[in-house]
Structure formats: C-alpha cells, structure tokens
Amino acid sequence: MKRPARRLCSVLLLALFAVTLAFRAVLRRGFIGSFELEQYGLARRQVPVFNSSVLRYAEIDGAEEKFRRETQQLLEGKFVGHPQFRRFATRRRFANYEPNGKINMVIQVSLAPRYQRYVQDFRRNLQDWLRHKRFEPDVMNDLIRLVKHPLDRHGGLVVSDRRYASCAVVGNSGILLQSERGELIDSHEMVIRLNNAKIKGFERNVGSKTTISFINSNILHLCARRERCLCHPYGVDVPIVMYICQPVHLLDYTMCNSSHKAPLLVTDPSFDMLCARIVKYYSVRRFAEETGKPLEAWDAAHDKVYFHYSSGMQAIMLALGICNRVSIFGFGKSESAKHHYYTNQKGELTLHDYRAEYDLYHDLVERPQAIPFISDKFKFPPVTIYQ
Ligand SMILES: *[C@@H]1O[C@H](CO)[C@@H](O)[C@H](O)[C@H]1NC(C)=O
Ligand SMILES: *[C@@H]1O[C@H](CO)[C@@H](O)[C@H](O)[C@H]1NC(C)=O
C-alpha cells in the first residue's frame, strides 16, 4: 500500500474510534435513549403532575355498594325492584287465605314466559362480565384484540393488529351545525358515532359514514322492544359497541345479541373502570382547585352513586386504542349552540362533569403524559380537536 493511502486509512480508523467513543458517551448520558423514549411516549412519568390524594380518591367507586346489591339480586333471580325490569316482568295477583280468616292479596312479579329462555344466557353473561370487573391499566393495549379483531372478522377482512390509519369521533354537540365538517369526517378510515344520533338531514355538517355505533346500555334498553331490537339507525351491518350502565341491561344485551347480524360488543368492564377513574380524577382535581374544599366534599357536590363518564369520553378512549390518528368533532360547547345538534334538549345531564372531560381532552392534545391510570406501555396517538 502506498504511504498516502496508509495515512488515510489510519486517519479513518482514528475517526471511527472517536465517533464510537462519542456515541457511547451520548448513549450513557441518555441523549439518544431519552429521545427515543419521548418519541414512543414512554418517558411519560417524567412529568410529576399527579397528586396522590386525588388519585386515591378517584379510585373509589361511589356506585360499588348499589352495584353489588343489584348484581347479587339478579344472580339470585330476584328481578323485582329494578324499575328497568318492568318490561320483562309479568305481575300476578294471589290471594292468601290466612287461618284467622284474613285475606291477603299478594302480587308476585316474575320474568314473563317469553323471556325465560334468555335467563340462562343472561346469568352466564352477567357472571362473565363480573369476572372481568377489575382494574387493569394495560387494557388500552388490549382494545385492538377486544374490539378491532371482531370488526375485522365481521368485515370479512384478515384479522390484524394494524390500527386504523385515521378515526373521527363525532360528538353530538350543537356546535356541529353550520360547521360543514361532513366531508372531512367521512374522509377518515373509521367513524364512530354516539348514542344513535340522527344523521339524516345533517350530512353536510356531520357526514354520513358510520363504522362503529357507540352507545350506552340505556339506549339499547330503549330500543330493545320485545324480541326485536330496532337499534340500528346506521344500518343493520354497522357494529355496535356498548358500555353497561346497569347490570340488568345485560338482559337487553342477551336478548338483542341473539338476533343481531353485526357484532354487538360490550366494553370490557376493566376498560369501563379505567374511564371512570380518569374522569373522576379530573373532576375531583377541578373541584378541589375551584372550591378549596376537602376532597370528601366532592361526593355531595356530585351525584356520588350516579356520577358517570359520558359515552363520548369512552368513545374517544376507544379510538385512542385502535387508531393511529384521532380527530374529535362536536365535543365543544358554546353559549349559542344547542346541547345536541339533533334535539332541543336544553341542559346537560348532571351525572356527567363535561368540564372535567374537556380538561382530559385538552391533555390528550397537549400532554398525554399528564393523564393518570394508563399504563406507561401505552403509546398515545396524536389527537386533533375540531371546534
Ligand atoms: C353474541 O352473538 C354472537 C353471534 O351470534 C355470538 O358469537 C356470541 O357468542 C354472542 N355473545 C354472547 C356473550 O352471548
Ligand atoms: C393534593 O390535593 C389536595 C386537594 O386539592 C391538597 O389539599 C393537597 O395539598 C395536595 N397535595 C399535594 C402533595 O400537592
């Protein structure tokens, strides 16, 4: 080898050595490491924003006692006392002739004969559901399997872990009127609509495509008439995802599921629990900051037993789990806008804390690392809110 060539070689070798040393130093100091962590959303806990008393308070489920009582009764076959059960019941009057000559009229309420054949499946569904009712911070990573896989199967597609490229969650706020967002909404790969909101006549503002109809079980209870379930305003082929508000609604579910063509999926109770804790956290934190009162005063200020996250909140959480990009429409409020774009309902329901939920959506866009209870393993997709 010629001399200049040899010199060039040693210079190159030296340079390579120097670069290796520098690279190792960088690695040890964590520059590259933390860059990657940030990129994959794993360095979330670097932001110390959680107040442990608020976290602990948010973990308390105010409806626990009522829930336990009701499920116990249902498992024992005592349907009496559930106002929501009236539809399934028959009432029979009996005369009790007592030895002292008195006649007591007794009313016995029981499941109407035409619903008897659902009882066994109802009990099994209720027990399955109860088994899953536990806190599970990793459930966000399970939503692909729980929700997207059944939808793939239904659509005749290869079941895959691929997330939807883009999703639109369409809330029902009156701010959608005159928004002209219809085309933009329909351009998403997947569109979730809420609680059977009407689209006919509103297409220009809300679009017309529906991939998932997300409802709460009160909605199903209302449309599950007799043995026919007329619960598909978007077409019988559109899958429904539903969360259970009251355990007795699993009877409506059991009845409807047997006749439903498209999937009728009940959200995993651990997913419900995660949503409940997150919303309560934001509500309690806002309450403490605004009033300066002790956390325990939150119970009286809110309906401790009936407090609940909104359907829209859980639909957004679902989208986070199965989409690469999430767009949120129709979730804002304004003085002039109607509560729902398609009804004249005036007020908001007091069992929700919409302001707390907006705090959450704000964090989703700006700093998802500030959202509590979700496993560090979950990678949040980017979120855009359209006002
Ligand atoms: C609901 O119906 C589907 C389709 O008929 C069935 O595969 C599924 O097992 C049912 N689910 C329950 C919990 O009964
Ligand atoms: C947590 O929040 C509560 C209620 O706002 C407050 O009283 C308490 O001082 C906070 N704790 C910390 C460590 O900031």
CSV table of C-alpha atoms and ligand atoms in Angstrom, one decimal:
chain,number,residue,atom,x,y,z
A,1,MET,CA,0.0,0.0,0.0
A,2,LYS,CA,1.3,3.5,-0.8
A,3,ARG,CA,2.1,5.8,2.0
A,4,PRO,CA,-0.7,8.4,1.5
A,5,ALA,CA,-3.2,5.6,1.3
A,6,ARG,CA,-1.9,4.1,4.6
A,7,ARG,CA,-2.1,7.5,6.3
A,8,LEU,CA,-5.7,7.9,5.0
A,9,CYS,CA,-6.5,4.5,6.5
A,10,SER,CA,-5.2,5.4,9.9
A,11,VAL,CA,-7.0,8.7,9.9
A,12,LEU,CA,-10.2,6.9,9.0
A,13,LEU,CA,-9.7,4.3,11.7
A,14,LEU,CA,-9.0,7.1,14.3
A,15,ALA,CA,-12.0,8.9,13.2
A,16,LEU,CA,-14.2,5.8,13.5
A,17,PHE,CA,-12.7,5.2,17.0
A,18,ALA,CA,-13.5,8.8,18.1
A,19,VAL,CA,-17.1,8.5,16.7
A,20,THR,CA,-17.6,5.2,18.6
A,21,LEU,CA,-16.4,6.8,21.8
A,22,ALA,CA,-18.6,9.9,21.4
A,23,PHE,CA,-21.6,7.7,20.5
A,24,ARG,CA,-21.1,5.6,23.7
A,25,ALA,CA,-20.8,8.8,25.8
A,26,VAL,CA,-24.0,10.1,24.2
A,27,LEU,CA,-25.7,6.7,24.9
A,28,ARG,CA,-24.5,6.7,28.5
A,29,ARG,CA,-25.8,10.2,29.1
A,30,GLY,CA,-29.1,9.1,27.7
A,31,PHE,CA,-29.5,11.6,24.9
A,32,ILE,CA,-30.4,9.1,22.3
A,33,GLY,CA,-32.2,6.9,24.9
A,34,SER,CA,-34.5,9.7,26.1
A,35,PHE,CA,-35.1,10.9,22.6
A,36,GLU,CA,-36.4,7.5,21.6
A,37,LEU,CA,-38.4,7.3,24.8
A,38,GLU,CA,-40.1,10.6,24.1
A,39,GLN,CA,-40.8,9.5,20.6
A,40,TYR,CA,-42.5,6.4,21.7
A,41,GLY,CA,-44.4,8.1,24.5
A,42,LEU,CA,-42.6,6.1,27.2
A,43,ALA,CA,-41.0,8.9,29.1
A,44,ARG,CA,-44.4,9.9,30.3
A,45,ARG,CA,-43.7,9.7,34.1
A,46,GLN,CA,-41.0,12.4,33.8
A,47,VAL,CA,-43.8,15.0,34.4
A,48,PRO,CA,-44.6,14.8,38.1
A,49,VAL,CA,-48.1,16.1,38.0
A,50,PHE,CA,-50.1,13.5,40.0
A,51,ASN,CA,-51.4,14.4,43.4
A,52,SER,CA,-51.6,11.1,45.3
A,53,SER,CA,-54.6,12.0,47.4
A,54,VAL,CA,-56.6,12.9,44.3
A,55,LEU,CA,-55.5,9.7,42.7
A,56,ARG,CA,-56.6,7.7,45.7
A,57,TYR,CA,-59.9,9.5,45.9
A,58,ALA,CA,-60.5,8.9,42.2
A,59,GLU,CA,-60.1,5.1,42.7
A,60,ILE,CA,-63.2,5.0,44.9
A,61,ASP,CA,-66.2,3.7,43.0
A,62,GLY,CA,-69.2,5.5,44.6
A,63,ALA,CA,-71.7,3.1,43.0
A,64,GLU,CA,-69.9,0.0,44.3
A,65,GLU,CA,-72.5,-0.8,47.0
A,66,LYS,CA,-75.5,-0.3,44.8
A,67,PHE,CA,-73.9,-2.3,42.1
A,68,ARG,CA,-73.1,-5.3,44.4
A,69,ARG,CA,-76.6,-5.3,45.8
A,70,GLU,CA,-78.2,-5.3,42.3
A,71,THR,CA,-76.0,-8.0,40.8
A,72,GLN,CA,-76.5,-10.2,43.8
A,73,GLN,CA,-80.2,-9.9,43.4
A,74,LEU,CA,-80.0,-10.6,39.7
A,75,LEU,CA,-77.9,-13.7,40.2
A,76,GLU,CA,-80.4,-14.9,42.7
A,77,GLY,CA,-83.1,-14.4,40.1
A,78,LYS,CA,-84.8,-11.6,42.0
A,79,PHE,CA,-85.7,-9.2,39.3
A,80,VAL,CA,-88.2,-7.3,41.4
A,81,GLY,CA,-87.3,-3.8,42.4
A,82,HIS,CA,-85.5,-2.9,39.2
A,83,PRO,CA,-87.6,-0.2,37.5
A,84,GLN,CA,-85.8,-1.1,34.3
A,85,PHE,CA,-87.0,-4.6,34.6
A,86,ARG,CA,-90.7,-3.8,34.4
A,87,ARG,CA,-90.8,-4.5,30.7
A,88,PHE,CA,-89.7,-8.1,31.1
A,89,ALA,CA,-92.0,-8.9,34.0
A,90,THR,CA,-95.4,-10.2,34.5
A,91,ARG,CA,-97.4,-9.4,37.6
A,92,ARG,CA,-99.8,-11.9,39.1
A,93,ARG,CA,-102.1,-11.4,42.0
A,94,PHE,CA,-102.6,-14.2,44.5
A,95,ALA,CA,-105.0,-14.4,47.4
A,96,ASN,CA,-103.5,-15.7,50.6
A,97,TYR,CA,-106.2,-17.1,52.9
A,98,GLU,CA,-104.8,-17.0,56.4
A,99,PRO,CA,-106.0,-19.2,59.3
A,100,ASN,CA,-107.6,-16.2,61.1
A,101,GLY,CA,-109.9,-15.6,58.1
A,102,LYS,CA,-108.0,-12.6,56.7
A,103,ILE,CA,-107.3,-12.5,53.0
A,104,ASN,CA,-104.1,-11.0,51.9
A,105,MET,CA,-103.6,-10.1,48.3
A,106,VAL,CA,-100.1,-10.8,47.2
A,107,ILE,CA,-98.6,-9.5,43.9
A,108,GLN,CA,-95.9,-11.7,42.5
A,109,VAL,CA,-93.6,-10.3,39.9
A,110,SER,CA,-91.7,-12.7,37.7
A,111,LEU,CA,-90.0,-12.9,34.4
A,112,ALA,CA,-92.5,-13.1,31.6
A,113,PRO,CA,-92.5,-16.5,29.9
A,114,ARG,CA,-91.3,-15.3,26.6
A,115,TYR,CA,-88.1,-14.1,28.2
A,116,GLN,CA,-87.5,-17.3,30.3
A,117,ARG,CA,-85.3,-18.7,27.5
A,118,TYR,CA,-82.8,-15.9,27.9
A,119,VAL,CA,-82.3,-16.4,31.7
A,120,GLN,CA,-79.6,-18.9,31.5
A,121,ASP,CA,-77.5,-16.9,29.0
A,122,PHE,CA,-78.2,-13.8,30.9
A,123,ARG,CA,-76.8,-15.3,34.1
A,124,ARG,CA,-73.7,-16.5,32.2
A,125,ASN,CA,-73.1,-13.2,30.6
A,126,LEU,CA,-73.5,-11.4,33.9
A,127,GLN,CA,-71.1,-13.8,35.6
A,128,ASP,CA,-68.5,-13.4,32.8
A,129,TRP,CA,-68.9,-9.6,33.0
A,130,LEU,CA,-68.4,-9.6,36.7
A,131,ARG,CA,-65.3,-11.7,36.4
A,132,HIS,CA,-63.7,-9.0,34.2
A,133,LYS,CA,-64.6,-6.2,36.5
A,134,ARG,CA,-61.2,-5.3,37.9
A,135,PHE,CA,-58.8,-2.5,37.4
A,136,GLU,CA,-56.4,-3.2,34.5
A,137,PRO,CA,-54.1,-0.3,33.4
A,138,ASP,CA,-53.0,-2.2,30.4
A,139,VAL,CA,-56.4,-2.6,28.9
A,140,MET,CA,-55.7,0.2,26.4
A,141,ASN,CA,-53.3,-2.1,24.7
A,142,ASP,CA,-55.9,-4.8,24.5
A,143,LEU,CA,-58.6,-2.8,22.7
A,144,ILE,CA,-57.3,-4.0,19.3
A,145,ARG,CA,-58.0,-7.6,20.3
A,146,LEU,CA,-61.2,-6.8,22.1
A,147,VAL,CA,-62.8,-4.5,19.5
A,148,LYS,CA,-60.9,-4.3,16.2
A,149,HIS,CA,-60.5,-8.0,15.7
A,150,PRO,CA,-64.2,-8.8,15.9
A,151,LEU,CA,-64.8,-5.9,13.5
A,152,ASP,CA,-62.2,-7.3,11.0
A,153,ARG,CA,-63.9,-10.7,11.2
A,154,HIS,CA,-67.3,-9.1,10.6
A,155,GLY,CA,-66.0,-7.1,7.6
A,156,GLY,CA,-64.5,-10.3,6.1
A,157,LEU,CA,-61.0,-8.9,6.5
A,158,VAL,CA,-57.9,-10.6,7.6
A,159,VAL,CA,-57.8,-10.1,11.4
A,160,SER,CA,-54.8,-7.9,12.0
A,161,ASP,CA,-53.2,-5.8,14.7
A,162,ARG,CA,-53.0,-2.9,12.4
A,163,ARG,CA,-54.5,0.3,13.8
A,164,TYR,CA,-57.0,2.3,11.7
A,165,ALA,CA,-55.0,5.0,9.9
A,166,SER,CA,-57.4,7.7,11.0
A,167,CYS,CA,-60.5,7.9,13.1
A,168,ALA,CA,-63.2,10.5,13.6
A,169,VAL,CA,-65.2,10.5,16.8
A,170,VAL,CA,-68.3,12.5,16.2
A,171,GLY,CA,-69.9,14.0,19.4
A,172,ASN,CA,-73.4,15.4,19.3
A,173,SER,CA,-72.9,19.0,20.3
A,174,GLY,CA,-74.9,21.7,18.6
A,175,ILE,CA,-71.6,23.3,17.5
A,176,LEU,CA,-71.6,20.9,14.6
A,177,LEU,CA,-74.5,22.8,13.0
A,178,GLN,CA,-73.1,25.1,10.3
A,179,SER,CA,-69.7,23.5,10.7
A,180,GLU,CA,-69.7,22.0,7.2
A,181,ARG,CA,-67.4,19.2,8.5
A,182,GLY,CA,-69.3,16.3,6.9
A,183,GLU,CA,-66.8,15.7,4.1
A,184,LEU,CA,-63.9,15.9,6.4
A,185,ILE,CA,-65.5,13.5,8.9
A,186,ASP,CA,-66.3,10.9,6.2
A,187,SER,CA,-62.7,11.1,4.9
A,188,HIS,CA,-61.5,9.2,8.0
A,189,GLU,CA,-60.9,5.5,7.7
A,190,MET,CA,-63.1,4.8,10.7
A,191,VAL,CA,-66.0,7.0,12.0
A,192,ILE,CA,-67.6,6.5,15.5
A,193,ARG,CA,-71.0,8.0,16.2
A,194,LEU,CA,-72.6,8.3,19.6
A,195,ASN,CA,-75.9,7.2,21.1
A,196,ASN,CA,-77.8,6.8,17.8
A,197,ALA,CA,-77.6,10.5,16.9
A,198,LYS,CA,-79.6,11.3,13.8
A,199,ILE,CA,-77.6,12.0,10.6
A,200,LYS,CA,-80.4,12.2,8.0
A,201,GLY,CA,-80.7,15.9,7.0
A,202,PHE,CA,-77.5,16.8,8.8
A,203,GLU,CA,-75.0,15.1,6.4
A,204,ARG,CA,-73.3,18.3,5.3
A,205,ASN,CA,-72.3,19.1,8.9
A,206,VAL,CA,-71.9,15.6,10.4
A,207,GLY,CA,-71.2,13.3,7.5
A,208,SER,CA,-72.9,10.0,6.7
A,209,LYS,CA,-70.3,7.3,7.2
A,210,THR,CA,-70.5,5.1,10.3
A,211,THR,CA,-68.1,2.4,11.2
A,212,ILE,CA,-69.0,1.9,14.8
A,213,SER,CA,-72.1,2.9,16.6
A,214,PHE,CA,-71.1,3.6,20.2
A,215,ILE,CA,-73.9,3.6,22.7
A,216,ASN,CA,-74.6,3.2,26.4
A,217,SER,CA,-76.9,0.4,27.5
A,218,ASN,CA,-79.8,2.8,28.4
A,219,ILE,CA,-80.0,3.5,24.6
A,220,LEU,CA,-80.2,-0.3,23.9
A,221,HIS,CA,-82.8,-0.7,26.7
A,222,LEU,CA,-84.9,1.9,25.0
A,223,CYS,CA,-84.7,0.4,21.5
A,224,ALA,CA,-84.8,-3.3,22.5
A,225,ARG,CA,-88.5,-3.7,22.1
A,226,ARG,CA,-89.7,-7.2,22.8
A,227,GLU,CA,-87.7,-9.6,20.8
A,228,ARG,CA,-86.8,-7.3,18.0
A,229,CYS,CA,-84.0,-4.9,18.5
A,230,LEU,CA,-84.6,-1.8,16.4
A,231,CYS,CA,-81.3,-0.3,17.4
A,232,HIS,CA,-79.6,0.3,14.1
A,233,PRO,CA,-80.2,3.8,12.7
A,234,TYR,CA,-77.0,3.5,10.7
A,235,GLY,CA,-77.9,0.1,9.1
A,236,VAL,CA,-78.0,-3.5,10.4
A,237,ASP,CA,-74.5,-4.1,9.2
A,238,VAL,CA,-72.9,-1.4,11.5
A,239,PRO,CA,-71.3,-2.9,14.6
A,240,ILE,CA,-72.4,-1.6,18.0
A,241,VAL,CA,-70.1,-1.1,20.9
A,242,MET,CA,-71.9,-0.5,24.2
A,243,TYR,CA,-71.0,0.0,27.8
A,244,ILE,CA,-73.2,-1.4,30.5
A,245,CYS,CA,-74.7,1.4,32.8
A,246,GLN,CA,-76.7,-1.1,34.9
A,247,PRO,CA,-76.2,-4.8,35.3
A,248,VAL,CA,-79.8,-5.5,34.5
A,249,HIS,CA,-79.2,-4.2,30.9
A,250,LEU,CA,-77.2,-7.4,30.2
A,251,LEU,CA,-80.7,-8.9,29.8
A,252,ASP,CA,-81.4,-6.5,27.0
A,253,TYR,CA,-78.0,-7.3,25.6
A,254,THR,CA,-78.6,-11.1,25.8
A,255,MET,CA,-81.9,-10.7,24.0
A,256,CYS,CA,-80.6,-8.4,21.3
A,257,ASN,CA,-77.3,-10.2,20.7
A,258,SER,CA,-79.1,-13.4,19.7
A,259,SER,CA,-80.8,-11.6,16.8
A,260,HIS,CA,-78.1,-9.1,15.8
A,261,LYS,CA,-76.4,-9.5,12.5
A,262,ALA,CA,-73.4,-7.2,13.1
A,263,PRO,CA,-71.3,-7.5,16.2
A,264,LEU,CA,-72.9,-6.2,19.4
A,265,LEU,CA,-69.9,-5.8,21.7
A,266,VAL,CA,-70.0,-4.9,25.4
A,267,THR,CA,-67.0,-2.9,26.5
A,268,ASP,CA,-64.7,-4.8,28.9
A,269,PRO,CA,-65.5,-3.8,32.5
A,270,SER,CA,-61.8,-3.1,33.1
A,271,PHE,CA,-62.0,-0.5,30.3
A,272,ASP,CA,-65.1,1.0,31.9
A,273,MET,CA,-63.2,1.2,35.2
A,274,LEU,CA,-60.3,2.9,33.7
A,275,CYS,CA,-62.5,5.5,32.1
A,276,ALA,CA,-64.4,6.0,35.4
A,277,ARG,CA,-61.2,6.6,37.3
A,278,ILE,CA,-59.7,9.0,34.8
A,279,VAL,CA,-62.9,11.2,34.6
A,280,LYS,CA,-63.3,11.2,38.4
A,281,TYR,CA,-59.7,12.2,38.8
A,282,TYR,CA,-60.2,15.3,36.6
A,283,SER,CA,-63.5,16.1,38.3
A,284,VAL,CA,-62.1,15.8,41.8
A,285,ARG,CA,-59.0,17.8,40.9
A,286,ARG,CA,-61.1,20.6,39.3
A,287,PHE,CA,-63.4,20.6,42.3
A,288,ALA,CA,-60.6,20.9,44.8
A,289,GLU,CA,-58.9,23.7,42.9
A,290,GLU,CA,-62.1,25.7,42.4
A,291,THR,CA,-63.7,25.3,45.8
A,292,GLY,CA,-60.7,24.8,48.1
A,293,LYS,CA,-62.9,22.3,49.9
A,294,PRO,CA,-61.6,18.9,51.2
A,295,LEU,CA,-61.9,16.1,48.6
A,296,GLU,CA,-64.7,14.4,50.6
A,297,ALA,CA,-67.0,17.3,49.8
A,298,TRP,CA,-66.9,16.2,46.1
A,299,ASP,CA,-69.4,13.4,47.0
A,300,ALA,CA,-72.1,15.9,48.0
A,301,ALA,CA,-71.4,18.3,45.1
A,302,HIS,CA,-71.8,15.5,42.6
A,303,ASP,CA,-74.1,12.6,42.5
A,304,LYS,CA,-71.8,10.1,44.1
A,305,VAL,CA,-73.8,7.0,43.1
A,306,TYR,CA,-74.8,8.0,39.6
A,307,PHE,CA,-71.8,10.1,38.6
A,308,HIS,CA,-70.6,8.7,35.3
A,309,TYR,CA,-68.3,9.4,32.4
A,310,SER,CA,-70.1,10.3,29.2
A,311,SER,CA,-70.4,8.0,26.2
A,312,GLY,CA,-68.3,10.4,24.2
A,313,MET,CA,-65.5,10.1,26.6
A,314,GLN,CA,-65.3,6.4,26.3
A,315,ALA,CA,-65.7,6.5,22.5
A,316,ILE,CA,-62.6,8.7,22.4
A,317,MET,CA,-60.7,6.4,24.7
A,318,LEU,CA,-61.7,3.5,22.4
A,319,ALA,CA,-60.4,5.5,19.3
A,320,LEU,CA,-57.1,6.1,21.1
A,321,GLY,CA,-56.6,2.3,21.4
A,322,ILE,CA,-57.4,1.4,17.8
A,323,CYS,CA,-56.3,4.3,15.7
A,324,ASN,CA,-53.1,6.0,14.6
A,325,ARG,CA,-54.6,9.4,14.5
A,326,VAL,CA,-57.8,10.6,16.2
A,327,SER,CA,-59.9,13.6,15.2
A,328,ILE,CA,-62.6,14.8,17.6
A,329,PHE,CA,-65.7,16.6,16.2
A,330,GLY,CA,-68.8,18.0,18.0
A,331,PHE,CA,-67.4,17.9,21.6
A,332,GLY,CA,-67.4,21.7,22.3
A,333,LYS,CA,-69.9,23.9,23.9
A,334,SER,CA,-70.9,27.4,23.2
A,335,GLU,CA,-73.5,29.8,24.6
A,336,SER,CA,-75.4,29.9,21.3
A,337,ALA,CA,-75.1,26.2,20.4
A,338,LYS,CA,-77.7,23.6,21.3
A,339,HIS,CA,-76.7,20.7,23.6
A,340,HIS,CA,-77.4,18.1,20.9
A,341,TYR,CA,-77.4,19.1,17.2
A,342,TYR,CA,-80.4,16.9,16.6
A,343,THR,CA,-82.7,17.6,19.6
A,344,ASN,CA,-83.9,20.5,21.6
A,345,GLN,CA,-82.6,19.2,24.9
A,346,LYS,CA,-81.6,22.2,26.9
A,347,GLY,CA,-79.5,21.3,29.8
A,348,GLU,CA,-76.6,18.9,30.3
A,349,LEU,CA,-77.1,15.9,32.4
A,350,THR,CA,-75.8,16.5,35.9
A,351,LEU,CA,-74.4,13.0,36.2
A,352,HIS,CA,-71.6,14.0,33.9
A,353,ASP,CA,-68.9,16.5,34.5
A,354,TYR,CA,-68.3,17.8,31.0
A,355,ARG,CA,-65.8,20.4,32.1
A,356,ALA,CA,-63.6,17.7,33.7
A,357,GLU,CA,-63.8,15.7,30.5
A,358,TYR,CA,-62.7,18.8,28.5
A,359,ASP,CA,-59.7,19.1,30.7
A,360,LEU,CA,-58.9,15.5,29.8
A,361,TYR,CA,-59.3,16.2,26.0
A,362,HIS,CA,-57.0,19.2,26.4
A,363,ASP,CA,-54.4,16.9,28.0
A,364,LEU,CA,-54.8,14.4,25.2
A,365,VAL,CA,-53.8,17.0,22.7
A,366,GLU,CA,-51.1,18.9,24.7
A,367,ARG,CA,-49.6,16.5,27.2
A,368,PRO,CA,-51.0,12.9,27.3
A,369,GLN,CA,-48.3,12.1,29.9
A,370,ALA,CA,-50.4,14.0,32.4
A,371,ILE,CA,-53.3,11.5,32.1
A,372,PRO,CA,-53.3,9.2,35.1
A,373,PHE,CA,-54.0,5.5,35.5
A,374,ILE,CA,-53.0,4.4,32.0
A,375,SER,CA,-50.1,2.0,31.7
A,376,ASP,CA,-46.7,3.5,30.6
A,377,LYS,CA,-46.7,0.9,27.9
A,378,PHE,CA,-49.5,2.6,26.0
A,379,LYS,CA,-48.5,4.9,23.2
A,380,PHE,CA,-51.0,7.8,22.7
A,381,PRO,CA,-51.8,8.6,19.0
A,382,PRO,CA,-51.9,12.3,18.1
A,383,VAL,CA,-55.3,13.9,18.7
A,384,THR,CA,-56.9,16.9,17.0
A,385,ILE,CA,-60.0,18.7,18.3
A,386,TYR,CA,-62.1,20.4,15.7
A,387,GLN,CA,-64.2,23.2,17.2
B,1,LIG,C1,-73.4,-12.8,20.7
B,1,LIG,O1,-73.8,-13.3,19.4
B,1,LIG,C2,-72.7,-13.7,18.6
B,1,LIG,C3,-73.2,-14.0,17.2
B,1,LIG,O2,-74.4,-14.8,17.3
B,1,LIG,C4,-72.1,-14.9,19.3
B,1,LIG,O3,-71.0,-15.4,18.5
B,1,LIG,C5,-71.6,-14.5,20.7
B,1,LIG,O4,-71.1,-15.7,21.4
B,1,LIG,C6,-72.8,-13.9,21.5
B,1,LIG,N1,-72.2,-13.4,22.7
B,1,LIG,C7,-72.7,-13.7,23.9
B,1,LIG,C8,-71.9,-13.2,25.0
B,1,LIG,O5,-73.7,-14.4,24.0
B,2,LIG,C1,-53.3,17.3,46.7
B,2,LIG,O1,-54.6,17.9,46.5
B,2,LIG,C2,-55.3,18.3,47.7
B,2,LIG,C3,-56.6,18.8,47.3
B,2,LIG,O2,-56.5,19.8,46.4
B,2,LIG,C4,-54.5,19.2,48.5
B,2,LIG,O3,-55.1,19.5,49.7
B,2,LIG,C5,-53.1,18.6,48.8
B,2,LIG,O4,-52.3,19.6,49.5
B,2,LIG,C6,-52.4,18.2,47.5
B,2,LIG,N1,-51.2,17.5,47.8
B,2,LIG,C7,-50.0,17.8,47.3
B,2,LIG,C8,-48.9,17.0,47.7
B,2,LIG,O5,-49.9,18.7,46.5
